[in-house]
JSON list of C-alpha atoms in Angstrom, two decimals:
[
{"chain": "A", "resi": 316, "resn": "MET", "atom": "CA", "xyz": [-3.50, 21.96, -24.81]},
{"chain": "A", "resi": 317, "resn": "THR", "atom": "CA", "xyz": [-6.50, 24.99, -24.12]},
{"chain": "A", "resi": 318, "resn": "GLY", "atom": "CA", "xyz": [-7.16, 26.03, -20.44]},
{"chain": "A", "resi": 319, "resn": "ILE", "atom": "CA", "xyz": [-10.35, 24.59, -20.65]},
{"chain": "A", "resi": 320, "resn": "ASP", "atom": "CA", "xyz": [-8.59, 20.94, -21.38]},
{"chain": "A", "resi": 321, "resn": "TRP", "atom": "CA", "xyz": [-5.77, 21.38, -18.19]},
{"chain": "A", "resi": 322, "resn": "VAL", "atom": "CA", "xyz": [-8.43, 21.97, -15.79]},
{"chain": "A", "resi": 323, "resn": "ASP", "atom": "CA", "xyz": [-10.39, 18.46, -17.29]},
{"chain": "A", "resi": 324, "resn": "VAL", "atom": "CA", "xyz": [-7.81, 16.64, -17.06]},
{"chain": "A", "resi": 325, "resn": "ILE", "atom": "CA", "xyz": [-6.55, 17.95, -13.33]},
{"chain": "A", "resi": 326, "resn": "PHE", "atom": "CA", "xyz": [-10.46, 17.31, -12.75]},
{"chain": "A", "resi": 327, "resn": "THR", "atom": "CA", "xyz": [-10.62, 14.12, -14.01]},
{"chain": "A", "resi": 328, "resn": "SER", "atom": "CA", "xyz": [-7.12, 13.10, -12.51]},
{"chain": "A", "resi": 329, "resn": "LEU", "atom": "CA", "xyz": [-8.42, 13.82, -8.87]},
{"chain": "A", "resi": 330, "resn": "LEU", "atom": "CA", "xyz": [-11.27, 12.03, -9.06]},
{"chain": "A", "resi": 331, "resn": "SER", "atom": "CA", "xyz": [-9.28, 8.94, -10.24]},
{"chain": "A", "resi": 332, "resn": "VAL", "atom": "CA", "xyz": [-7.52, 9.12, -7.51]},
{"chain": "A", "resi": 333, "resn": "ALA", "atom": "CA", "xyz": [-10.11, 9.74, -4.98]},
{"chain": "A", "resi": 334, "resn": "VAL", "atom": "CA", "xyz": [-11.86, 7.02, -6.34]},
{"chain": "A", "resi": 335, "resn": "MET", "atom": "CA", "xyz": [-9.31, 4.38, -6.33]},
{"chain": "A", "resi": 336, "resn": "PHE", "atom": "CA", "xyz": [-8.55, 5.69, -2.53]},
{"chain": "A", "resi": 337, "resn": "LEU", "atom": "CA", "xyz": [-12.23, 5.11, -1.34]},
{"chain": "A", "resi": 338, "resn": "LEU", "atom": "CA", "xyz": [-12.16, 1.38, -3.16]},
{"chain": "A", "resi": 339, "resn": "ALA", "atom": "CA", "xyz": [-8.95, 0.73, -1.41]},
{"chain": "A", "resi": 340, "resn": "ARG", "atom": "CA", "xyz": [-10.14, 1.61, 2.05]},
{"chain": "A", "resi": 341, "resn": "LEU", "atom": "CA", "xyz": [-13.21, -0.37, 1.44]},
{"chain": "A", "resi": 342, "resn": "MET", "atom": "CA", "xyz": [-11.18, -3.37, -0.03]},
{"chain": "A", "resi": 343, "resn": "GLY", "atom": "CA", "xyz": [-8.91, -3.17, 3.29]},
{"chain": "A", "resi": 344, "resn": "HIS", "atom": "CA", "xyz": [-5.10, -3.56, 3.81]},
{"chain": "A", "resi": 345, "resn": "ARG", "atom": "CA", "xyz": [-4.12, -7.20, 2.61]},
{"chain": "A", "resi": 346, "resn": "GLN", "atom": "CA", "xyz": [-0.56, -6.57, 1.32]},
{"chain": "A", "resi": 347, "resn": "LEU", "atom": "CA", "xyz": [-0.03, -8.04, -2.37]},
{"chain": "A", "resi": 348, "resn": "SER", "atom": "CA", "xyz": [1.23, -11.23, -0.59]},
{"chain": "A", "resi": 349, "resn": "GLN", "atom": "CA", "xyz": [-2.03, -11.80, 0.49]},
{"chain": "A", "resi": 350, "resn": "PHE", "atom": "CA", "xyz": [-3.97, -11.29, -2.26]},
{"chain": "A", "resi": 351, "resn": "ASP", "atom": "CA", "xyz": [-5.62, -14.29, -4.27]},
{"chain": "A", "resi": 352, "resn": "ILE", "atom": "CA", "xyz": [-5.62, -14.43, -7.69]},
{"chain": "A", "resi": 353, "resn": "PHE", "atom": "CA", "xyz": [-8.92, -12.85, -8.37]},
{"chain": "A", "resi": 354, "resn": "ASP", "atom": "CA", "xyz": [-7.95, -9.56, -5.61]},
{"chain": "A", "resi": 355, "resn": "TYR", "atom": "CA", "xyz": [-4.87, -9.36, -7.86]},
{"chain": "A", "resi": 356, "resn": "ILE", "atom": "CA", "xyz": [-6.61, -9.58, -11.20]},
{"chain": "A", "resi": 357, "resn": "ASN", "atom": "CA", "xyz": [-8.88, -7.37, -10.13]},
{"chain": "A", "resi": 358, "resn": "GLY", "atom": "CA", "xyz": [-6.43, -4.47, -8.77]},
{"chain": "A", "resi": 359, "resn": "ILE", "atom": "CA", "xyz": [-4.57, -4.51, -11.83]},
{"chain": "A", "resi": 360, "resn": "THR", "atom": "CA", "xyz": [-8.04, -4.02, -13.61]},
{"chain": "A", "resi": 361, "resn": "ILE", "atom": "CA", "xyz": [-8.97, -1.38, -11.29]},
{"chain": "A", "resi": 362, "resn": "GLY", "atom": "CA", "xyz": [-5.83, 0.71, -12.06]},
{"chain": "A", "resi": 363, "resn": "SER", "atom": "CA", "xyz": [-5.93, 0.01, -15.57]},
{"chain": "A", "resi": 364, "resn": "ILE", "atom": "CA", "xyz": [-9.58, 1.61, -15.53]},
{"chain": "A", "resi": 365, "resn": "ALA", "atom": "CA", "xyz": [-8.05, 4.61, -13.30]},
{"chain": "A", "resi": 366, "resn": "ALA", "atom": "CA", "xyz": [-5.51, 5.49, -15.94]},
{"chain": "A", "resi": 367, "resn": "GLU", "atom": "CA", "xyz": [-7.92, 5.27, -18.55]},
{"chain": "A", "resi": 368, "resn": "LEU", "atom": "CA", "xyz": [-10.42, 7.56, -16.10]},
{"chain": "A", "resi": 369, "resn": "ALA", "atom": "CA", "xyz": [-7.41, 10.12, -15.73]},
{"chain": "A", "resi": 370, "resn": "THR", "atom": "CA", "xyz": [-7.27, 10.68, -19.25]},
{"chain": "A", "resi": 371, "resn": "GLU", "atom": "CA", "xyz": [-10.83, 10.38, -20.25]},
{"chain": "A", "resi": 372, "resn": "LEU", "atom": "CA", "xyz": [-12.21, 13.91, -21.21]},
{"chain": "A", "resi": 373, "resn": "GLU", "atom": "CA", "xyz": [-15.19, 13.19, -23.60]},
{"chain": "A", "resi": 374, "resn": "SER", "atom": "CA", "xyz": [-16.86, 10.71, -21.14]},
{"chain": "A", "resi": 375, "resn": "PRO", "atom": "CA", "xyz": [-15.73, 10.25, -17.90]},
{"chain": "A", "resi": 376, "resn": "ILE", "atom": "CA", "xyz": [-18.73, 8.58, -16.61]},
{"chain": "A", "resi": 377, "resn": "ARG", "atom": "CA", "xyz": [-18.08, 5.11, -18.61]},
{"chain": "A", "resi": 378, "resn": "PRO", "atom": "CA", "xyz": [-14.33, 4.26, -16.82]},
{"chain": "A", "resi": 379, "resn": "LEU", "atom": "CA", "xyz": [-15.85, 5.74, -13.27]},
{"chain": "A", "resi": 380, "resn": "ILE", "atom": "CA", "xyz": [-19.05, 3.32, -13.49]},
{"chain": "A", "resi": 381, "resn": "ALA", "atom": "CA", "xyz": [-16.38, 0.14, -14.55]},
{"chain": "A", "resi": 382, "resn": "MET", "atom": "CA", "xyz": [-14.14, 1.12, -11.46]},
{"chain": "A", "resi": 383, "resn": "LEU", "atom": "CA", "xyz": [-16.96, 1.02, -9.29]},
{"chain": "A", "resi": 384, "resn": "VAL", "atom": "CA", "xyz": [-18.37, -1.89, -10.66]},
{"chain": "A", "resi": 385, "resn": "TYR", "atom": "CA", "xyz": [-15.03, -3.83, -10.21]},
{"chain": "A", "resi": 386, "resn": "GLY", "atom": "CA", "xyz": [-14.44, -2.56, -7.02]},
{"chain": "A", "resi": 387, "resn": "GLY", "atom": "CA", "xyz": [-18.01, -3.46, -5.90]},
{"chain": "A", "resi": 388, "resn": "ALA", "atom": "CA", "xyz": [-17.59, -6.91, -7.21]},
{"chain": "A", "resi": 389, "resn": "GLY", "atom": "CA", "xyz": [-14.32, -7.46, -4.91]},
{"chain": "A", "resi": 390, "resn": "ILE", "atom": "CA", "xyz": [-15.78, -6.22, -1.77]},
{"chain": "A", "resi": 391, "resn": "ALA", "atom": "CA", "xyz": [-18.69, -8.46, -2.41]},
{"chain": "A", "resi": 392, "resn": "LEU", "atom": "CA", "xyz": [-16.39, -11.63, -3.15]},
{"chain": "A", "resi": 393, "resn": "ASN", "atom": "CA", "xyz": [-14.79, -10.68, 0.12]},
{"chain": "A", "resi": 394, "resn": "LYS", "atom": "CA", "xyz": [-17.57, -10.55, 2.26]},
{"chain": "A", "resi": 395, "resn": "LEU", "atom": "CA", "xyz": [-19.36, -13.66, 0.69]},
{"chain": "A", "resi": 396, "resn": "THR", "atom": "CA", "xyz": [-16.23, -15.80, 1.31]},
{"chain": "A", "resi": 397, "resn": "ALA", "atom": "CA", "xyz": [-15.96, -14.41, 5.03]},
{"chain": "A", "resi": 398, "resn": "ARG", "atom": "CA", "xyz": [-19.66, -15.57, 5.57]},
{"chain": "A", "resi": 399, "resn": "TRP", "atom": "CA", "xyz": [-19.90, -18.58, 3.99]},
{"chain": "A", "resi": 400, "resn": "ASN", "atom": "CA", "xyz": [-16.78, -21.44, 3.83]},
{"chain": "A", "resi": 401, "resn": "LYS", "atom": "CA", "xyz": [-18.20, -23.36, 0.69]},
{"chain": "A", "resi": 402, "resn": "SER", "atom": "CA", "xyz": [-17.84, -20.10, -1.51]},
{"chain": "A", "resi": 403, "resn": "ARG", "atom": "CA", "xyz": [-14.11, -19.53, 0.34]},
{"chain": "A", "resi": 404, "resn": "LYS", "atom": "CA", "xyz": [-12.67, -22.87, -1.12]},
{"chain": "A", "resi": 405, "resn": "PHE", "atom": "CA", "xyz": [-14.53, -22.09, -4.48]},
{"chain": "A", "resi": 406, "resn": "ILE", "atom": "CA", "xyz": [-13.41, -19.01, -5.28]},
{"chain": "A", "resi": 407, "resn": "ASN", "atom": "CA", "xyz": [-10.13, -18.77, -3.57]},
{"chain": "A", "resi": 408, "resn": "GLY", "atom": "CA", "xyz": [-8.97, -22.51, -3.44]},
{"chain": "A", "resi": 409, "resn": "SER", "atom": "CA", "xyz": [-7.69, -24.67, -0.21]},
{"chain": "A", "resi": 410, "resn": "PRO", "atom": "CA", "xyz": [-4.56, -25.18, 0.91]},
{"chain": "A", "resi": 411, "resn": "THR", "atom": "CA", "xyz": [-2.36, -27.90, -0.17]},
{"chain": "A", "resi": 412, "resn": "ILE", "atom": "CA", "xyz": [0.01, -29.89, 1.89]},
{"chain": "A", "resi": 413, "resn": "ILE", "atom": "CA", "xyz": [3.24, -30.33, -0.45]},
{"chain": "A", "resi": 414, "resn": "MET", "atom": "CA", "xyz": [5.31, -32.49, 2.12]},
{"chain": "A", "resi": 415, "resn": "ASP", "atom": "CA", "xyz": [4.22, -34.25, 5.42]},
{"chain": "A", "resi": 416, "resn": "GLY", "atom": "CA", "xyz": [6.36, -36.34, 7.82]},
{"chain": "A", "resi": 417, "resn": "GLY", "atom": "CA", "xyz": [9.71, -36.52, 5.38]},
{"chain": "A", "resi": 418, "resn": "LYS", "atom": "CA", "xyz": [7.50, -37.39, 2.23]},
{"chain": "A", "resi": 419, "resn": "ILE", "atom": "CA", "xyz": [7.09, -34.81, -0.88]},
{"chain": "A", "resi": 420, "resn": "TYR", "atom": "CA", "xyz": [3.88, -35.15, -2.58]},
{"chain": "A", "resi": 421, "resn": "ARG", "atom": "CA", "xyz": [4.45, -35.17, -6.46]},
{"chain": "A", "resi": 422, "resn": "GLU", "atom": "CA", "xyz": [0.67, -35.36, -7.39]},
{"chain": "A", "resi": 423, "resn": "ASN", "atom": "CA", "xyz": [-0.04, -32.00, -5.03]},
{"chain": "A", "resi": 424, "resn": "LEU", "atom": "CA", "xyz": [2.99, -30.05, -6.21]},
{"chain": "A", "resi": 425, "resn": "LYS", "atom": "CA", "xyz": [1.32, -30.72, -9.80]},
{"chain": "A", "resi": 426, "resn": "GLN", "atom": "CA", "xyz": [-2.27, -29.49, -8.13]},
{"chain": "A", "resi": 427, "resn": "ALA", "atom": "CA", "xyz": [-0.29, -26.31, -7.04]},
{"chain": "A", "resi": 428, "resn": "LYS", "atom": "CA", "xyz": [1.37, -25.45, -9.93]},
{"chain": "A", "resi": 429, "resn": "LEU", "atom": "CA", "xyz": [4.98, -25.87, -8.54]},
{"chain": "A", "resi": 430, "resn": "ASP", "atom": "CA", "xyz": [7.85, -27.96, -9.77]},
{"chain": "A", "resi": 431, "resn": "LEU", "atom": "CA", "xyz": [10.27, -29.01, -7.06]},
{"chain": "A", "resi": 432, "resn": "SER", "atom": "CA", "xyz": [12.66, -25.97, -7.77]},
{"chain": "A", "resi": 433, "resn": "GLU", "atom": "CA", "xyz": [10.33, -23.50, -6.85]},
{"chain": "A", "resi": 434, "resn": "PHE", "atom": "CA", "xyz": [9.56, -25.69, -3.65]},
{"chain": "A", "resi": 435, "resn": "LEU", "atom": "CA", "xyz": [13.14, -25.65, -2.86]},
{"chain": "A", "resi": 436, "resn": "VAL", "atom": "CA", "xyz": [13.27, -21.76, -3.47]},
{"chain": "A", "resi": 437, "resn": "MET", "atom": "CA", "xyz": [10.72, -21.56, -0.62]},
{"chain": "A", "resi": 438, "resn": "CYS", "atom": "CA", "xyz": [12.14, -23.96, 1.55]},
{"chain": "A", "resi": 439, "resn": "HIS", "atom": "CA", "xyz": [15.17, -21.78, 1.40]},
{"chain": "A", "resi": 440, "resn": "GLN", "atom": "CA", "xyz": [13.81, -18.00, 1.87]},
{"chain": "A", "resi": 441, "resn": "ALA", "atom": "CA", "xyz": [11.78, -19.81, 5.04]},
{"chain": "A", "resi": 442, "resn": "GLY", "atom": "CA", "xyz": [15.23, -20.64, 6.45]},
{"chain": "A", "resi": 443, "resn": "TYR", "atom": "CA", "xyz": [15.18, -24.26, 5.78]},
{"chain": "A", "resi": 444, "resn": "PHE", "atom": "CA", "xyz": [18.06, -25.94, 3.64]},
{"chain": "A", "resi": 445, "resn": "ASP", "atom": "CA", "xyz": [18.04, -29.41, 5.29]},
{"chain": "A", "resi": 446, "resn": "LEU", "atom": "CA", "xyz": [14.08, -30.60, 4.41]},
{"chain": "A", "resi": 447, "resn": "SER", "atom": "CA", "xyz": [14.66, -33.34, 7.30]},
{"chain": "A", "resi": 448, "resn": "GLN", "atom": "CA", "xyz": [13.98, -30.09, 9.75]},
{"chain": "A", "resi": 449, "resn": "ILE", "atom": "CA", "xyz": [10.31, -30.05, 8.12]},
{"chain": "A", "resi": 450, "resn": "GLN", "atom": "CA", "xyz": [7.44, -31.75, 9.39]},
{"chain": "A", "resi": 451, "resn": "THR", "atom": "CA", "xyz": [4.80, -30.26, 7.26]},
{"chain": "A", "resi": 452, "resn": "ALA", "atom": "CA", "xyz": [4.38, -27.85, 4.53]},
{"chain": "A", "resi": 453, "resn": "VAL", "atom": "CA", "xyz": [1.59, -26.39, 3.54]},
{"chain": "A", "resi": 454, "resn": "PHE", "atom": "CA", "xyz": [0.80, -24.03, 0.16]},
{"chain": "A", "resi": 455, "resn": "GLU", "atom": "CA", "xyz": [-1.50, -21.98, 0.88]},
{"chain": "A", "resi": 456, "resn": "TYR", "atom": "CA", "xyz": [-3.98, -20.23, -1.67]},
{"chain": "A", "resi": 457, "resn": "ASN", "atom": "CA", "xyz": [-2.62, -17.12, -1.39]},
{"chain": "A", "resi": 458, "resn": "GLY", "atom": "CA", "xyz": [0.54, -18.47, -2.97]},
{"chain": "A", "resi": 459, "resn": "GLN", "atom": "CA", "xyz": [2.52, -18.68, 0.43]},
{"chain": "A", "resi": 460, "resn": "MET", "atom": "CA", "xyz": [4.27, -21.44, 1.79]},
{"chain": "A", "resi": 461, "resn": "SER", "atom": "CA", "xyz": [3.64, -22.00, 5.61]},
{"chain": "A", "resi": 462, "resn": "PHE", "atom": "CA", "xyz": [6.06, -24.46, 7.17]},
{"chain": "A", "resi": 463, "resn": "LEU", "atom": "CA", "xyz": [5.71, -26.58, 10.60]},
{"chain": "A", "resi": 464, "resn": "PRO", "atom": "CA", "xyz": [8.96, -27.80, 11.48]},
{"chain": "A", "resi": 465, "resn": "VAL", "atom": "CA", "xyz": [10.07, -30.81, 13.40]},
{"chain": "A", "resi": 466, "resn": "SER", "atom": "CA", "xyz": [9.92, -30.54, 17.32]},
{"chain": "A", "resi": 467, "resn": "THR", "atom": "CA", "xyz": [13.82, -31.23, 17.45]},
{"chain": "A", "resi": 468, "resn": "ALA", "atom": "CA", "xyz": [14.27, -28.60, 14.94]},
{"chain": "A", "resi": 469, "resn": "ARG", "atom": "CA", "xyz": [12.07, -25.62, 16.36]},
{"chain": "A", "resi": 470, "resn": "PRO", "atom": "CA", "xyz": [13.52, -22.74, 18.93]},
{"chain": "A", "resi": 471, "resn": "ALA", "atom": "CA", "xyz": [13.43, -23.34, 22.55]},
{"chain": "A", "resi": 472, "resn": "THR", "atom": "CA", "xyz": [10.29, -21.77, 23.84]},
{"chain": "A", "resi": 473, "resn": "PRO", "atom": "CA", "xyz": [10.07, -20.83, 28.04]},
{"chain": "A", "resi": 474, "resn": "ALA", "atom": "CA", "xyz": [7.47, -23.30, 28.17]},
{"chain": "A", "resi": 475, "resn": "ASP", "atom": "CA", "xyz": [9.81, -26.13, 27.40]},
{"chain": "A", "resi": 476, "resn": "LEU", "atom": "CA", "xyz": [12.08, -25.00, 29.96]},
{"chain": "A", "resi": 477, "resn": "ASN", "atom": "CA", "xyz": [9.26, -24.60, 32.50]},
{"chain": "A", "resi": 478, "resn": "LEU", "atom": "CA", "xyz": [9.66, -20.65, 32.69]},
{"chain": "A", "resi": 479, "resn": "THR", "atom": "CA", "xyz": [7.15, -18.23, 33.11]},
{"chain": "A", "resi": 480, "resn": "PRO", "atom": "CA", "xyz": [8.08, -14.67, 31.97]},
{"chain": "A", "resi": 481, "resn": "GLU", "atom": "CA", "xyz": [6.00, -11.76, 32.23]},
{"chain": "A", "resi": 482, "resn": "GLN", "atom": "CA", "xyz": [3.91, -10.67, 29.25]},
{"chain": "A", "resi": 483, "resn": "GLU", "atom": "CA", "xyz": [5.81, -8.04, 26.91]},
{"chain": "A", "resi": 484, "resn": "THR", "atom": "CA", "xyz": [3.33, -5.28, 25.54]},
{"chain": "A", "resi": 485, "resn": "ILE", "atom": "CA", "xyz": [3.63, -3.24, 22.40]},
{"chain": "A", "resi": 486, "resn": "PRO", "atom": "CA", "xyz": [5.87, -0.15, 23.45]},
{"chain": "A", "resi": 487, "resn": "VAL", "atom": "CA", "xyz": [3.63, 3.27, 22.92]},
{"chain": "A", "resi": 488, "resn": "GLU", "atom": "CA", "xyz": [4.72, 6.16, 21.00]},
{"chain": "A", "resi": 489, "resn": "ILE", "atom": "CA", "xyz": [5.39, 9.28, 23.66]},
{"chain": "A", "resi": 490, "resn": "ILE", "atom": "CA", "xyz": [8.01, 11.57, 21.24]},
{"chain": "A", "resi": 491, "resn": "MET", "atom": "CA", "xyz": [8.27, 11.58, 17.71]},
{"chain": "A", "resi": 492, "resn": "ASP", "atom": "CA", "xyz": [10.12, 13.94, 15.65]},
{"chain": "A", "resi": 493, "resn": "GLY", "atom": "CA", "xyz": [11.05, 16.09, 18.92]},
{"chain": "A", "resi": 494, "resn": "ARG", "atom": "CA", "xyz": [7.50, 16.54, 19.84]},
{"chain": "A", "resi": 495, "resn": "VAL", "atom": "CA", "xyz": [5.38, 15.08, 22.81]},
{"chain": "A", "resi": 496, "resn": "LEU", "atom": "CA", "xyz": [2.78, 13.14, 22.06]},
{"chain": "A", "resi": 497, "resn": "HIS", "atom": "CA", "xyz": [0.59, 14.09, 25.00]},
{"chain": "A", "resi": 498, "resn": "GLU", "atom": "CA", "xyz": [-2.49, 11.69, 24.28]},
{"chain": "A", "resi": 499, "resn": "ASN", "atom": "CA", "xyz": [-0.59, 8.85, 24.27]},
{"chain": "A", "resi": 500, "resn": "LEU", "atom": "CA", "xyz": [1.64, 10.02, 27.33]},
{"chain": "A", "resi": 501, "resn": "LYS", "atom": "CA", "xyz": [-1.92, 10.58, 29.03]},
{"chain": "A", "resi": 502, "resn": "ARG", "atom": "CA", "xyz": [-3.54, 6.58, 28.26]},
{"chain": "A", "resi": 503, "resn": "MET", "atom": "CA", "xyz": [-0.18, 5.36, 29.63]},
{"chain": "A", "resi": 504, "resn": "GLY", "atom": "CA", "xyz": [-0.85, 7.06, 33.29]},
{"chain": "A", "resi": 505, "resn": "ARG", "atom": "CA", "xyz": [2.01, 9.30, 32.71]},
{"chain": "A", "resi": 506, "resn": "GLU", "atom": "CA", "xyz": [2.69, 12.85, 33.41]},
{"chain": "A", "resi": 507, "resn": "LEU", "atom": "CA", "xyz": [4.96, 15.30, 31.51]},
{"chain": "A", "resi": 508, "resn": "LYS", "atom": "CA", "xyz": [6.79, 16.24, 34.50]},
{"chain": "A", "resi": 509, "resn": "TRP", "atom": "CA", "xyz": [7.80, 12.15, 34.75]},
{"chain": "A", "resi": 510, "resn": "LEU", "atom": "CA", "xyz": [8.65, 12.71, 31.08]},
{"chain": "A", "resi": 511, "resn": "GLU", "atom": "CA", "xyz": [11.02, 15.60, 31.79]},
{"chain": "A", "resi": 512, "resn": "LYS", "atom": "CA", "xyz": [12.72, 13.56, 34.27]},
{"chain": "A", "resi": 513, "resn": "GLN", "atom": "CA", "xyz": [13.13, 10.66, 31.82]},
{"chain": "A", "resi": 514, "resn": "LEU", "atom": "CA", "xyz": [14.86, 12.69, 29.72]},
{"chain": "A", "resi": 515, "resn": "THR", "atom": "CA", "xyz": [17.19, 14.27, 32.10]},
{"chain": "A", "resi": 516, "resn": "ALA", "atom": "CA", "xyz": [18.36, 10.87, 33.55]},
{"chain": "A", "resi": 517, "resn": "GLN", "atom": "CA", "xyz": [19.20, 9.82, 30.09]},
{"chain": "A", "resi": 518, "resn": "GLY", "atom": "CA", "xyz": [20.98, 13.37, 29.19]},
{"chain": "A", "resi": 519, "resn": "TYR", "atom": "CA", "xyz": [18.58, 14.78, 27.20]},
{"chain": "A", "resi": 520, "resn": "HIS", "atom": "CA", "xyz": [17.77, 18.56, 27.58]},
{"chain": "A", "resi": 521, "resn": "GLY", "atom": "CA", "xyz": [14.42, 18.26, 26.05]},
{"chain": "A", "resi": 522, "resn": "PRO", "atom": "CA", "xyz": [11.78, 16.69, 23.91]},
{"chain": "A", "resi": 523, "resn": "GLU", "atom": "CA", "xyz": [13.24, 18.70, 20.94]},
{"chain": "A", "resi": 524, "resn": "GLU", "atom": "CA", "xyz": [16.16, 16.48, 20.91]},
{"chain": "A", "resi": 525, "resn": "VAL", "atom": "CA", "xyz": [14.85, 12.99, 20.40]},
{"chain": "A", "resi": 526, "resn": "LEU", "atom": "CA", "xyz": [13.60, 11.50, 17.28]},
{"chain": "A", "resi": 527, "resn": "LEU", "atom": "CA", "xyz": [11.97, 8.60, 19.11]},
{"chain": "A", "resi": 528, "resn": "GLY", "atom": "CA", "xyz": [10.67, 8.27, 22.68]},
{"chain": "A", "resi": 529, "resn": "GLN", "atom": "CA", "xyz": [8.76, 4.93, 23.31]},
{"chain": "A", "resi": 530, "resn": "VAL", "atom": "CA", "xyz": [7.47, 3.53, 26.77]},
{"chain": "A", "resi": 531, "resn": "THR", "atom": "CA", "xyz": [6.14, -0.07, 27.89]},
{"chain": "A", "resi": 532, "resn": "ALA", "atom": "CA", "xyz": [3.66, -1.14, 30.30]},
{"chain": "A", "resi": 533, "resn": "GLN", "atom": "CA", "xyz": [6.17, -1.48, 32.80]},
{"chain": "A", "resi": 534, "resn": "GLY", "atom": "CA", "xyz": [7.71, 1.62, 32.61]},
{"chain": "A", "resi": 535, "resn": "ASP", "atom": "CA", "xyz": [10.41, 1.03, 30.65]},
{"chain": "A", "resi": 536, "resn": "VAL", "atom": "CA", "xyz": [11.43, 3.91, 28.30]},
{"chain": "A", "resi": 537, "resn": "THR", "atom": "CA", "xyz": [13.57, 4.28, 25.60]},
{"chain": "A", "resi": 538, "resn": "PHE", "atom": "CA", "xyz": [14.89, 7.33, 23.61]},
{"chain": "A", "resi": 539, "resn": "TYR", "atom": "CA", "xyz": [16.36, 7.32, 20.19]},
{"chain": "A", "resi": 540, "resn": "GLY", "atom": "CA", "xyz": [18.46, 11.09, 19.74]},
{"chain": "A", "resi": 541, "resn": "MET", "atom": "CA", "xyz": [18.48, 13.22, 16.60]},
{"chain": "A", "resi": 542, "resn": "CYS", "atom": "CA", "xyz": [21.37, 11.82, 15.06]},
{"chain": "A", "resi": 543, "resn": "ALA", "atom": "CA", "xyz": [23.45, 14.06, 12.26]},
{"chain": "A", "resi": 544, "resn": "VAL", "atom": "CA", "xyz": [23.99, 12.12, 8.96]},
{"chain": "A", "resi": 545, "resn": "GLN", "atom": "CA", "xyz": [27.56, 10.31, 9.13]}
]
């Protein structure tokens, strides 16, 4: 290739990456397992067009427009299904009850395009090797199976034992990679002097010796030190 060709390839490749990133941000952060069939196919198509855009030097505007059209269609359908329930059922389908009350519905298996072996695999992956522990199994529109265990097979909860434990909260990072996160520390109502005391109490000379430090709303602090490779 000539120097001009290399510049064109770099430009179209960067343009392809930028458009894909923009569409991904606009279409949301759902994982692949959460995609419905249209989102899945639409994502593959956009990726294919993006690859074409990266190498299309003569007329990159065509694959660019195609990417925007497919991305816009996905965004529009997502907004449509979020606003109108009937359109959600038409586009995404509806959940299907596969098993309920100890009975497996053969016709519903056929409707969900599942065979009995696939259903058993999903049960095993969810930890159910004894089907008598399942009260209801629902095949969701995104291809995932949801299970409701029978009451006698589910784990006991504090409510079952008449206990009222204090509500736990998500720990907040105050040190990462040896660096103090001052904004998080301030948000938790703590000061640097408090952190230094916590480090000293747990045998650390400074935050540079800590890979990760977390604190809960109750004031419980956990530090994970910098460990050498074994």
